[in-house]
Each structure stands twice: as structure tokens, then as C-alpha cells.
């Protein structure tokens, strides 16, 4: 069932974030592992670790968020109920893309 999913992204490439190549990700399980590893790395270095459960739908969203963040002039509106993980997935995606997060208050 997972094998028929079509994923694209650059987060499977181990190069620096600016040098990564956007490509198809044929192994869904490897994508799940890569996002879980990035979350572990983020939590190890962050003042505020995020206790997230990573599942396929979350990996799809992280992949989309990374793609949009890396586009010149890219922007997005994340919609959902409170506590659904919008902010946490955006922070994780920014970390994976090598970007800095700041919040306007």
C-alpha cells in the first residue's frame, strides 16, 4: 500500500541544503526514517524540543512545506484546527531546509 505513493523532495540528499537536488523519493520508508532522524536532530539541538509522531501524512506535508519554502517568493497558508501540528511541521521543515525560523509577535 505504501509503495504506490509518489513522493518528491530534496531532503533525502545528504548534501548541504542549498546544494540538494529535488528528485523523486522511491522509498517511502526511507523518507519516514529521514524525517524522524531530522526531528531527532532538531530536538537534540533545540531549546524547545517537539514531541511529534511522524507518520506518512506528516511526511507528505513536510515535503510540500520544504518545496514551497525553498522557492523564490514562495509562501503558503497552513490551515487546520488548533493543535494539528501546522506550526511544528513548519518548524521541522525549516530546520530540514536549513532555514532560520522567526515569529512576528
Tab-separated table of C-alpha atoms in Angstrom:
chain	number	residue	atom	x	y	z
A	1	UNK	CA	0.000	0.000	0.000
A	2	UNK	CA	2.810	2.464	0.801
A	3	UNK	CA	4.750	1.531	-2.337
A	4	UNK	CA	2.254	3.238	-4.663
A	5	UNK	CA	2.795	6.688	-3.117
A	6	UNK	CA	4.669	9.189	-5.252
A	7	UNK	CA	6.996	11.454	-3.230
A	8	UNK	CA	9.312	14.204	-4.380
A	9	UNK	CA	11.733	16.227	-2.298
A	10	UNK	CA	15.325	17.122	-1.632
A	11	UNK	CA	15.601	16.039	1.976
A	12	UNK	CA	16.919	12.563	1.117
A	13	UNK	CA	20.053	14.143	-0.393
A	14	UNK	CA	22.811	14.354	2.249
A	15	UNK	CA	24.416	17.461	0.700
A	16	UNK	CA	24.129	20.931	2.208
A	17	UNK	CA	20.532	22.228	1.985
A	18	UNK	CA	21.381	24.819	-0.693
A	19	UNK	CA	23.032	22.176	-2.912
A	20	UNK	CA	20.402	19.452	-2.699
A	21	UNK	CA	18.707	18.111	-5.805
A	22	UNK	CA	14.910	17.870	-5.928
A	23	UNK	CA	14.053	14.355	-7.066
A	24	UNK	CA	11.601	11.510	-6.717
A	25	UNK	CA	11.809	9.575	-3.456
A	26	UNK	CA	11.076	5.965	-4.384
A	27	UNK	CA	11.351	4.520	-0.858
A	28	UNK	CA	8.571	5.770	1.425
A	29	UNK	CA	10.023	4.011	4.463
A	30	UNK	CA	13.350	5.775	3.913
A	31	UNK	CA	11.510	9.113	3.728
A	32	UNK	CA	9.791	8.366	7.045
A	33	UNK	CA	13.151	7.487	8.584
A	34	UNK	CA	14.792	10.638	7.214
A	35	UNK	CA	12.098	12.892	8.704
A	36	UNK	CA	12.260	11.052	12.036
A	37	UNK	CA	16.050	11.450	12.043
A	38	UNK	CA	15.736	15.175	11.270
A	39	UNK	CA	13.243	15.521	14.121
A	40	UNK	CA	15.663	13.770	16.489
A	41	UNK	CA	18.487	16.079	15.363
A	42	UNK	CA	16.265	19.124	15.819
A	43	UNK	CA	15.171	18.020	19.277
A	44	UNK	CA	18.784	17.391	20.324
A	45	UNK	CA	19.809	20.962	19.472
A	46	UNK	CA	16.629	22.908	20.219
A	47	UNK	CA	15.693	24.757	23.389
A	48	UNK	CA	12.116	23.608	22.780
A	49	UNK	CA	12.012	20.005	21.572
A	50	UNK	CA	8.919	18.932	19.675
A	51	UNK	CA	7.386	15.585	20.716
A	52	UNK	CA	5.896	14.723	17.323
A	53	UNK	CA	4.611	11.439	15.970
A	54	UNK	CA	5.828	11.169	12.377
A	55	UNK	CA	3.514	9.319	10.014
A	56	UNK	CA	3.039	9.258	6.251
A	57	UNK	CA	0.640	12.202	6.067
A	58	UNK	CA	3.058	14.341	8.112
A	59	UNK	CA	5.943	13.418	5.781
A	60	UNK	CA	3.832	14.483	2.778
A	61	UNK	CA	3.191	17.858	4.394
A	62	UNK	CA	6.831	18.347	5.390
A	63	UNK	CA	7.858	17.599	1.806
A	64	UNK	CA	5.398	20.185	0.451
A	65	UNK	CA	6.385	22.803	3.010
A	66	UNK	CA	10.098	22.382	2.226
A	67	UNK	CA	9.416	22.733	-1.505
A	68	UNK	CA	7.481	25.956	-1.013
A	69	UNK	CA	9.955	27.452	1.468
A	70	UNK	CA	12.831	26.946	-0.946
A	71	UNK	CA	11.091	28.629	-3.889
A	72	UNK	CA	11.945	32.248	-4.529
A	73	UNK	CA	8.984	34.243	-3.224
A	74	UNK	CA	7.355	31.033	-2.036
A	75	UNK	CA	4.608	31.384	0.520
A	76	UNK	CA	1.852	29.225	1.960
A	77	UNK	CA	-1.117	29.301	4.277
A	78	UNK	CA	-1.383	26.310	6.598
A	79	UNK	CA	-4.979	25.724	7.594
A	80	UNK	CA	-6.289	23.424	10.298
A	81	UNK	CA	-7.678	23.221	13.789
A	82	UNK	CA	-5.549	24.219	16.769
A	83	UNK	CA	-3.126	21.523	17.879
A	84	UNK	CA	-2.994	19.805	14.483
A	85	UNK	CA	0.756	20.390	14.072
A	86	UNK	CA	0.885	23.179	11.494
A	87	UNK	CA	3.470	25.233	13.356
A	88	UNK	CA	5.539	22.222	14.422
A	89	UNK	CA	5.714	20.784	10.893
A	90	UNK	CA	6.642	24.221	9.507
A	91	UNK	CA	9.469	24.493	12.069
A	92	UNK	CA	10.668	20.979	11.271
A	93	UNK	CA	10.556	21.688	7.523
A	94	UNK	CA	12.526	24.914	8.002
A	95	UNK	CA	15.128	23.029	10.029
A	96	UNK	CA	15.403	20.371	7.319
A	97	UNK	CA	15.725	23.054	4.621
A	98	UNK	CA	18.494	24.836	6.543
A	99	UNK	CA	16.376	27.931	7.134
A	100	UNK	CA	16.004	30.056	10.249
A	101	UNK	CA	12.592	30.442	11.869
A	102	UNK	CA	11.403	33.660	13.439
A	103	UNK	CA	7.986	34.686	14.657
A	104	UNK	CA	6.372	38.102	14.489
A	105	UNK	CA	4.517	38.849	17.704
